[in-house]
mmCIF file of N, CA and C in Angstrom:
data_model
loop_
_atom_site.group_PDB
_atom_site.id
_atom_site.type_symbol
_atom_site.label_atom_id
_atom_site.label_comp_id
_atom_site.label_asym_id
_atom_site.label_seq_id
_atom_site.Cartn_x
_atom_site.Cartn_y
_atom_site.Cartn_z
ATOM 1 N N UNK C 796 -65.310 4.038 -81.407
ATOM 2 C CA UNK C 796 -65.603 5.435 -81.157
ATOM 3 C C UNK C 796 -64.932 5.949 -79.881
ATOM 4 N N UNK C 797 -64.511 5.023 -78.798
ATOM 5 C CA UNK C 797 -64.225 5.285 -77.816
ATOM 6 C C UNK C 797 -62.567 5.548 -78.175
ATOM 7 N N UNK C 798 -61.841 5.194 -79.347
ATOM 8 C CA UNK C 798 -60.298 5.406 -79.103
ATOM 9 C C UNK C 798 -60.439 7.057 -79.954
ATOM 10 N N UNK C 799 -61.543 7.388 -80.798
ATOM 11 C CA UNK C 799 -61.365 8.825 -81.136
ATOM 12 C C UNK C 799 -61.574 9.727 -80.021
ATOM 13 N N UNK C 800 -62.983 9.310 -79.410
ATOM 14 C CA UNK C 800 -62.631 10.243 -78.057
ATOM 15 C C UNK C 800 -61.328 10.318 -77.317
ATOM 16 N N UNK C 801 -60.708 9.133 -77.004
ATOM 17 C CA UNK C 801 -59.289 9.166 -76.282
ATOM 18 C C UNK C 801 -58.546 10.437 -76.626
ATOM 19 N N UNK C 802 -58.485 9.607 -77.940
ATOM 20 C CA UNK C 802 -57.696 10.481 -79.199
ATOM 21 C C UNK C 802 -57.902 12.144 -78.985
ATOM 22 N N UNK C 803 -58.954 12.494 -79.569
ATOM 23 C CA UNK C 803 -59.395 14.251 -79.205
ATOM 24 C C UNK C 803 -58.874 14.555 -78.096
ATOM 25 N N UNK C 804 -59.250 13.731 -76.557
ATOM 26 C CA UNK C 804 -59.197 14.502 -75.827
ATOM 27 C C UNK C 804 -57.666 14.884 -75.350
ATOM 28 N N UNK C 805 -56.915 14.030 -76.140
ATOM 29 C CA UNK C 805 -55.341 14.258 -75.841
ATOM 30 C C UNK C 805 -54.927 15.302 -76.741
ATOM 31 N N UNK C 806 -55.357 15.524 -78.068
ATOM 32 C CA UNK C 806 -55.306 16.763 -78.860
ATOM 33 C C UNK C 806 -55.461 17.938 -78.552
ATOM 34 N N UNK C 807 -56.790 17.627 -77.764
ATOM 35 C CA UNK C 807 -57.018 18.623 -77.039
ATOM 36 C C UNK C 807 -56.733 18.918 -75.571
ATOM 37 N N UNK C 808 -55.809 18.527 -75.384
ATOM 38 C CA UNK C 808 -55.011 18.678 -73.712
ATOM 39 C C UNK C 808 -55.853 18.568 -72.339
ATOM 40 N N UNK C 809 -57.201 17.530 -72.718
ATOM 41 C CA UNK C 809 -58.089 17.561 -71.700
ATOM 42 C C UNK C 809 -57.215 15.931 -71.226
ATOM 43 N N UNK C 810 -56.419 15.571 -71.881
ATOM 44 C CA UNK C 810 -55.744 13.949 -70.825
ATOM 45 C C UNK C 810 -54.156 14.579 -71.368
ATOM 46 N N UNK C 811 -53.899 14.203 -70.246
ATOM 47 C CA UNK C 811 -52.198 14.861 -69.941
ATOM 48 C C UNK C 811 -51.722 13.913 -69.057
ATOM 49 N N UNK C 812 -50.414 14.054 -69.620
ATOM 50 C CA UNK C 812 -49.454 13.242 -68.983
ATOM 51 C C UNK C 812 -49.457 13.421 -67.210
ATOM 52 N N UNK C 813 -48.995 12.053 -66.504
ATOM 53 C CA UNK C 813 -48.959 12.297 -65.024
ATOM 54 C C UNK C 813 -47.704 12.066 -64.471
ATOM 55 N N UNK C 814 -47.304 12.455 -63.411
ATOM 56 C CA UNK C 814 -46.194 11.408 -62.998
ATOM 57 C C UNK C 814 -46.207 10.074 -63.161
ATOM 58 N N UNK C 815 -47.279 9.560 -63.064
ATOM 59 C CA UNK C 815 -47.821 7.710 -63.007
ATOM 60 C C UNK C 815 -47.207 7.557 -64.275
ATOM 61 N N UNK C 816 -47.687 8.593 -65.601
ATOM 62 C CA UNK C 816 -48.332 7.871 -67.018
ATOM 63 C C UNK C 816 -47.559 9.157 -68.126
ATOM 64 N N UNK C 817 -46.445 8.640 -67.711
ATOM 65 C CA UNK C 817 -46.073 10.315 -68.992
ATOM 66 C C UNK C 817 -45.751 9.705 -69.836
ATOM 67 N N UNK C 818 -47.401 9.297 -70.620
ATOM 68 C CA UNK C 818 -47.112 9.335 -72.668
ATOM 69 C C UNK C 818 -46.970 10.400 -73.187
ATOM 70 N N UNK C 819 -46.864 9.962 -74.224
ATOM 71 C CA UNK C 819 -46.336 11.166 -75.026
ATOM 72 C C UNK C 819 -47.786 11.540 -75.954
ATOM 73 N N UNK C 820 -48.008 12.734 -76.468
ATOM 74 C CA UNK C 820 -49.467 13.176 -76.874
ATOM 75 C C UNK C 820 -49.206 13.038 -78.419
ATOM 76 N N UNK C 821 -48.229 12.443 -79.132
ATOM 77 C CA UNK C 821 -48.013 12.166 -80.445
ATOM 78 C C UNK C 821 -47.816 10.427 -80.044
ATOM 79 N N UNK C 822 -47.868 10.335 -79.314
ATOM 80 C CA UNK C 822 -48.039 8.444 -79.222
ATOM 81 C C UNK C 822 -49.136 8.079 -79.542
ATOM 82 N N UNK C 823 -49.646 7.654 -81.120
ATOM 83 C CA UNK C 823 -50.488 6.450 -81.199
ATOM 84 C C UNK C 823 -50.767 5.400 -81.302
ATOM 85 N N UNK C 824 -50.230 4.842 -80.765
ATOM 86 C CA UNK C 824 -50.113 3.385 -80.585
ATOM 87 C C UNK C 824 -50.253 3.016 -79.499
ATOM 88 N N UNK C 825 -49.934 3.335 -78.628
ATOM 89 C CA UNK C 825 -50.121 3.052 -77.098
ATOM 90 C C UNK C 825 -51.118 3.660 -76.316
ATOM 91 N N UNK C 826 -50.888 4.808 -76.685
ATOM 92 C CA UNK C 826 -51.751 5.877 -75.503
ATOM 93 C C UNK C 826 -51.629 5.773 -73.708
ATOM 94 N N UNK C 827 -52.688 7.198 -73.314
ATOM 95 C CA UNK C 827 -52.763 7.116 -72.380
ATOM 96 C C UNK C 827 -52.809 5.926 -71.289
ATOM 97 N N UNK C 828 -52.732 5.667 -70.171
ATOM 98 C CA UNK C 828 -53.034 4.294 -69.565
ATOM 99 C C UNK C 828 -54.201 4.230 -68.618
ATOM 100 N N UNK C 829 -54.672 3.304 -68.601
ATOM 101 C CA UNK C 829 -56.293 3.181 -68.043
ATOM 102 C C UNK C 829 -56.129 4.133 -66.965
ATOM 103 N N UNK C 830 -55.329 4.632 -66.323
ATOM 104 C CA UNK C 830 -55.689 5.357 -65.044
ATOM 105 C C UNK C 830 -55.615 6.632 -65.442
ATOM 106 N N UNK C 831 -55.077 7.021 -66.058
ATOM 107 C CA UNK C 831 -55.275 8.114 -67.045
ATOM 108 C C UNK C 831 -56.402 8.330 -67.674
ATOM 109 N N UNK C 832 -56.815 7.352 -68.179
ATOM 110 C CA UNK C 832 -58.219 7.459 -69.297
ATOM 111 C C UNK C 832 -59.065 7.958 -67.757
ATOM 112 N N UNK C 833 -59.051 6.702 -67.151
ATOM 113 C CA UNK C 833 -60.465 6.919 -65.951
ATOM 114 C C UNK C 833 -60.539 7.956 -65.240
ATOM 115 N N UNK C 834 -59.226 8.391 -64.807
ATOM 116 C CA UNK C 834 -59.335 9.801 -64.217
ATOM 117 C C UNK C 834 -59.846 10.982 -64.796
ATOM 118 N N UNK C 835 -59.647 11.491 -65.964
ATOM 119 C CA UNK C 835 -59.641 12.192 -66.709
ATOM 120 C C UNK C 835 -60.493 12.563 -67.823
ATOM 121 N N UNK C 836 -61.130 11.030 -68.036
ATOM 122 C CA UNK C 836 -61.631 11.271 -69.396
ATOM 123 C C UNK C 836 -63.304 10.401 -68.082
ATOM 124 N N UNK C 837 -62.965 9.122 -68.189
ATOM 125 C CA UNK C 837 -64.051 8.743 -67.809
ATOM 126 C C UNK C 837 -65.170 8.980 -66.746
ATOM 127 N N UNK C 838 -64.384 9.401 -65.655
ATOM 128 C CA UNK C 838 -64.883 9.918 -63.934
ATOM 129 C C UNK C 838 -65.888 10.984 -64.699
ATOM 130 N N UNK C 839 -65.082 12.232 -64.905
ATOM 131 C CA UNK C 839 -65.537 13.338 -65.146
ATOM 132 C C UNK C 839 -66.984 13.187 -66.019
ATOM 133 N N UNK C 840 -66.990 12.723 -67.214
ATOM 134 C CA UNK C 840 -67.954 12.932 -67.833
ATOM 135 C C UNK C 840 -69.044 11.965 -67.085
ATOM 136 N N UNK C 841 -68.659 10.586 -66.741
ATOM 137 C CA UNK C 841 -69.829 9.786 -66.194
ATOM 138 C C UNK C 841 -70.156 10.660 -64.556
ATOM 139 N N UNK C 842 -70.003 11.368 -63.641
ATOM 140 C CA UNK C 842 -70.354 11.966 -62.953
ATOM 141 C C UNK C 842 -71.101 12.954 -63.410
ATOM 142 N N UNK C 843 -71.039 13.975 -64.613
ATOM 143 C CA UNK C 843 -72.101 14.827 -65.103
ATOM 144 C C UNK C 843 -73.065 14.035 -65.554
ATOM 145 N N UNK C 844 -72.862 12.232 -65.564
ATOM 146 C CA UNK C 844 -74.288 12.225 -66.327
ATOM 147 C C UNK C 844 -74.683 10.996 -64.996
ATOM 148 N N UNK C 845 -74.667 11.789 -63.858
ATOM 149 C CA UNK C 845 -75.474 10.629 -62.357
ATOM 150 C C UNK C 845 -74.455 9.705 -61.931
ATOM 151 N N UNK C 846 -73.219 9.943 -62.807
ATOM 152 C CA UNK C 846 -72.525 8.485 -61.620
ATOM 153 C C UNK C 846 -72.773 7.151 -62.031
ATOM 154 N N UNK C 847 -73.358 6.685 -63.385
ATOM 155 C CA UNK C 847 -73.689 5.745 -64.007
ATOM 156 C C UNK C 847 -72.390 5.120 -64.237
ATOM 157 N N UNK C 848 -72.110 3.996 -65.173
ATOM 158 C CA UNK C 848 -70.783 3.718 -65.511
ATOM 159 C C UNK C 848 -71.020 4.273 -67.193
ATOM 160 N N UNK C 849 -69.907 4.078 -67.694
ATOM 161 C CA UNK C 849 -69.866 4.445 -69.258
ATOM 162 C C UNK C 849 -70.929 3.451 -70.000
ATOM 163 N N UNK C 850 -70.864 2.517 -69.372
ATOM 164 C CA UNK C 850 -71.856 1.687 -70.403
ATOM 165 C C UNK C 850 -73.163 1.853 -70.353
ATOM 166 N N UNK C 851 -73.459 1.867 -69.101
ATOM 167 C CA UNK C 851 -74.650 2.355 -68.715
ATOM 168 C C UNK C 851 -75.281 3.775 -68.986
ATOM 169 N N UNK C 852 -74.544 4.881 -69.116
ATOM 170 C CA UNK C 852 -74.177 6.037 -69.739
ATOM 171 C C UNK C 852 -74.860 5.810 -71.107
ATOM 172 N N UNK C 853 -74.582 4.998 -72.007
ATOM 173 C CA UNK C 853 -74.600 4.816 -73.006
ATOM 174 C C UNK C 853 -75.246 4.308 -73.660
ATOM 175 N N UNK C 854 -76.249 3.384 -72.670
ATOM 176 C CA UNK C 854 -77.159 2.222 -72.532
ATOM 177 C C UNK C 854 -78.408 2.045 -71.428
ATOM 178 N N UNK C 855 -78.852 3.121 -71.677
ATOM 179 C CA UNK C 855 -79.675 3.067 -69.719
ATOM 180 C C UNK C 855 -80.080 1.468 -69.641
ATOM 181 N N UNK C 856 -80.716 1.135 -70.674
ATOM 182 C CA UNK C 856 -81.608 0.093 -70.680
ATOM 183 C C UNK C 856 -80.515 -1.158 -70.360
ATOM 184 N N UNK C 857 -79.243 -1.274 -70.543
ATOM 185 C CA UNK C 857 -78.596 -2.210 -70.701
ATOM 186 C C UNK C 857 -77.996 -2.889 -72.239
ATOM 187 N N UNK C 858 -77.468 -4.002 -72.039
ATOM 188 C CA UNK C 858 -77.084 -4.601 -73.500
ATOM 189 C C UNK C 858 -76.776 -5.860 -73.128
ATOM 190 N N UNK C 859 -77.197 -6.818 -74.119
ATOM 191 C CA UNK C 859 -76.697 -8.488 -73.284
ATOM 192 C C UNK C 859 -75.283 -8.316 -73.720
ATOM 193 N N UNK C 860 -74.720 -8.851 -73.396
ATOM 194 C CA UNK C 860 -72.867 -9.383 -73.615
ATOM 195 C C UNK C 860 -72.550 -10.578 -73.393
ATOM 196 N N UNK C 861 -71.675 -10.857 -74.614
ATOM 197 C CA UNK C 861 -71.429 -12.552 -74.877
ATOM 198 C C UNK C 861 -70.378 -12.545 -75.238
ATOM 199 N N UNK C 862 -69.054 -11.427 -74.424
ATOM 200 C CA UNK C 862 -67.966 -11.424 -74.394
ATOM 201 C C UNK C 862 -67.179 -10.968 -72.926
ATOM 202 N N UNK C 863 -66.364 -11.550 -72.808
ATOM 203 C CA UNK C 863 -66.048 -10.807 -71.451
ATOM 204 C C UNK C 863 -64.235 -10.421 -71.854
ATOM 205 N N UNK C 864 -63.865 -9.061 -71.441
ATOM 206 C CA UNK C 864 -62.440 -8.160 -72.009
ATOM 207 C C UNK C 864 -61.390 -8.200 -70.492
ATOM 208 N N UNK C 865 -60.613 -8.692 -70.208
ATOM 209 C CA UNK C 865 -59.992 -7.916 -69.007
ATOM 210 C C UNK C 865 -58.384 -7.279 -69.382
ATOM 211 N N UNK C 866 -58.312 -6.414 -69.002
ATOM 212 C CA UNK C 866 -57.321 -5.660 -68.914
ATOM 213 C C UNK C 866 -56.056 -5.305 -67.808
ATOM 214 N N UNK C 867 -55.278 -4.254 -67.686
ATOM 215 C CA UNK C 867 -54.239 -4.131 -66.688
ATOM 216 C C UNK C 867 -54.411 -2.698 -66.860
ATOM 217 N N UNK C 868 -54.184 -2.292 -65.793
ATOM 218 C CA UNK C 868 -54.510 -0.736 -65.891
ATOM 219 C C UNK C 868 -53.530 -0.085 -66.184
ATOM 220 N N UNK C 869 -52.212 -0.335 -66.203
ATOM 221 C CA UNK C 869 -50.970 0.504 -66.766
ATOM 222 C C UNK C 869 -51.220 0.016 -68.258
ATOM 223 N N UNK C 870 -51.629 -0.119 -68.982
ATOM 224 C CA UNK C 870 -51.909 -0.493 -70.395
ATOM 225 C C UNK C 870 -52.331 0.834 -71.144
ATOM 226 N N UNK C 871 -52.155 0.998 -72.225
ATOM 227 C CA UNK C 871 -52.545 1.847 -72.663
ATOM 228 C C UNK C 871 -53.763 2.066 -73.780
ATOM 229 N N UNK C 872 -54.296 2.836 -73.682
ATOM 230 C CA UNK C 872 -56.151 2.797 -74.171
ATOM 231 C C UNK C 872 -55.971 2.979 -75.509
ATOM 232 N N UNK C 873 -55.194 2.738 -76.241
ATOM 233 C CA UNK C 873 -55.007 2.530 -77.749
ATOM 234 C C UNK C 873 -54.942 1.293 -77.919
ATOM 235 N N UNK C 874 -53.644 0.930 -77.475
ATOM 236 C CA UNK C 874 -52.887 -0.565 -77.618
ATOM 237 C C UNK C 874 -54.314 -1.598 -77.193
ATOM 238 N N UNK C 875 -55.098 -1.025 -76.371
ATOM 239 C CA UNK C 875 -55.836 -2.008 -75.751
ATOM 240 C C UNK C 875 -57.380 -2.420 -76.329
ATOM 241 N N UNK C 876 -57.467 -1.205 -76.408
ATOM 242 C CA UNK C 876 -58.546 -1.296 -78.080
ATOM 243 C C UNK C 876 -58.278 -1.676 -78.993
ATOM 244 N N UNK C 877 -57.273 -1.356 -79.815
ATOM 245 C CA UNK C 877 -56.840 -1.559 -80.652
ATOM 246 C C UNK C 877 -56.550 -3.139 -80.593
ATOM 247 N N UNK C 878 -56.159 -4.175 -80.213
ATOM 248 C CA UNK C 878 -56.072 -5.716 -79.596
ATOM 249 C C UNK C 878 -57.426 -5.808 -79.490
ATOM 250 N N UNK C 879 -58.318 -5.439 -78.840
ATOM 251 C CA UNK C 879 -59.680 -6.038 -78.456
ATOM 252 C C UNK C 879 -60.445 -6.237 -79.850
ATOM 253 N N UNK C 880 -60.258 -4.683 -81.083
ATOM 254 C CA UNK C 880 -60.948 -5.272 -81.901
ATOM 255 C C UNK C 880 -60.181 -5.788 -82.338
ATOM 256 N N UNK C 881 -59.142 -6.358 -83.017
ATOM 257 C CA UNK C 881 -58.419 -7.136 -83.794
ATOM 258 C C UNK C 881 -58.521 -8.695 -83.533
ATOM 259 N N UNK C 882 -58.854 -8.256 -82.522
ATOM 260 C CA UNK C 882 -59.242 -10.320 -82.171
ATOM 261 C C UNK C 882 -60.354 -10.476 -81.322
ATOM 262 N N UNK C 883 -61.505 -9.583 -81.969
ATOM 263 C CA UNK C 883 -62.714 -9.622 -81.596
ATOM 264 C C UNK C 883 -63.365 -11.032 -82.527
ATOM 265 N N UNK C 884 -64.337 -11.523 -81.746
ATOM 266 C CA UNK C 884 -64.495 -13.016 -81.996
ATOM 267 C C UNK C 884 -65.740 -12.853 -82.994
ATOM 268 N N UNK C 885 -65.870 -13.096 -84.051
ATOM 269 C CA UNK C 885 -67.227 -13.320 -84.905
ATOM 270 C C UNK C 885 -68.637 -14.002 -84.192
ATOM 271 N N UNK C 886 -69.363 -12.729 -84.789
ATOM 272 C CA UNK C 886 -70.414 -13.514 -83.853
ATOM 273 C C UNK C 886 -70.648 -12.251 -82.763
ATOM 274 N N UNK C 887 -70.047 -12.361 -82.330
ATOM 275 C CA UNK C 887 -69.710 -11.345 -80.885
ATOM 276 C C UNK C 887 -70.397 -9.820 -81.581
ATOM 277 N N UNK C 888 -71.208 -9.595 -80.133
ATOM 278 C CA UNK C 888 -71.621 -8.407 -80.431
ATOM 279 C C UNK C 888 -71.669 -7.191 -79.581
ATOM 280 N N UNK C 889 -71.008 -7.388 -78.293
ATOM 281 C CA UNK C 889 -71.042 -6.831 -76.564
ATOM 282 C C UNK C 889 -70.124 -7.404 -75.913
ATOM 283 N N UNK C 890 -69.242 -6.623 -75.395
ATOM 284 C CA UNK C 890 -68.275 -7.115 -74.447
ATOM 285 C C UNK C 890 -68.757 -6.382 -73.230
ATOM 286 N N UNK C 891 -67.994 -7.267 -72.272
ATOM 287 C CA UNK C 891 -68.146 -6.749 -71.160
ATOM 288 C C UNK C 891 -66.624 -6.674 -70.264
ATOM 289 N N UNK C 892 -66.638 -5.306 -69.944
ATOM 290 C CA UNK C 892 -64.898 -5.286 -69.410
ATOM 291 C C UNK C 892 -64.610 -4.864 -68.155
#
């Protein structure tokens, strides 16, 4: 659910290219890059809701996790989802990234 939000919000010109990160807004495959996403997409909305993180946002109560994800922040929030589920491990029900 999190790569349709990406998705929209580049449709909808709320994540735009930077000097850092100039994808292209018909790129799906790659997408924006984490500093892009976080600036733009993630800061903003998790500050209207207290400054929580997204997960927590999402989860007041929490969630156990019996996965752990790490990433590179010039990566791009398609490509990187897109990999996470594809070789998401059976069984697995919570990552933590």
């Amino acid at each position: 659910q999190f790569r349709r939000l990406a998705t929209r919000y580049v449709a909808e010109g709320r994540l735009v290219a930077t000097a850092m990160d100039r994808f292209s807004a018909s790129d799906d495959a790659i997408g924006p890059c984490i500093h892009t996403v976080n600036g733009q997409l993630i800061v903003p909305v998790t500050s209207r809701a207290g400054y929580a993180s997204w997960a927590l946002m999402l989860h007041p109560e929490g969630l156990l996790c019996d996965l752990f994800v790490t990433h590179g922040w010039a990566e791009g929030i398609y490509e990187f989802i897109d990999k996470v589920l594809a070789s998401w491990p059976r069984g697995a029900k919570n990552a933590y990234c």
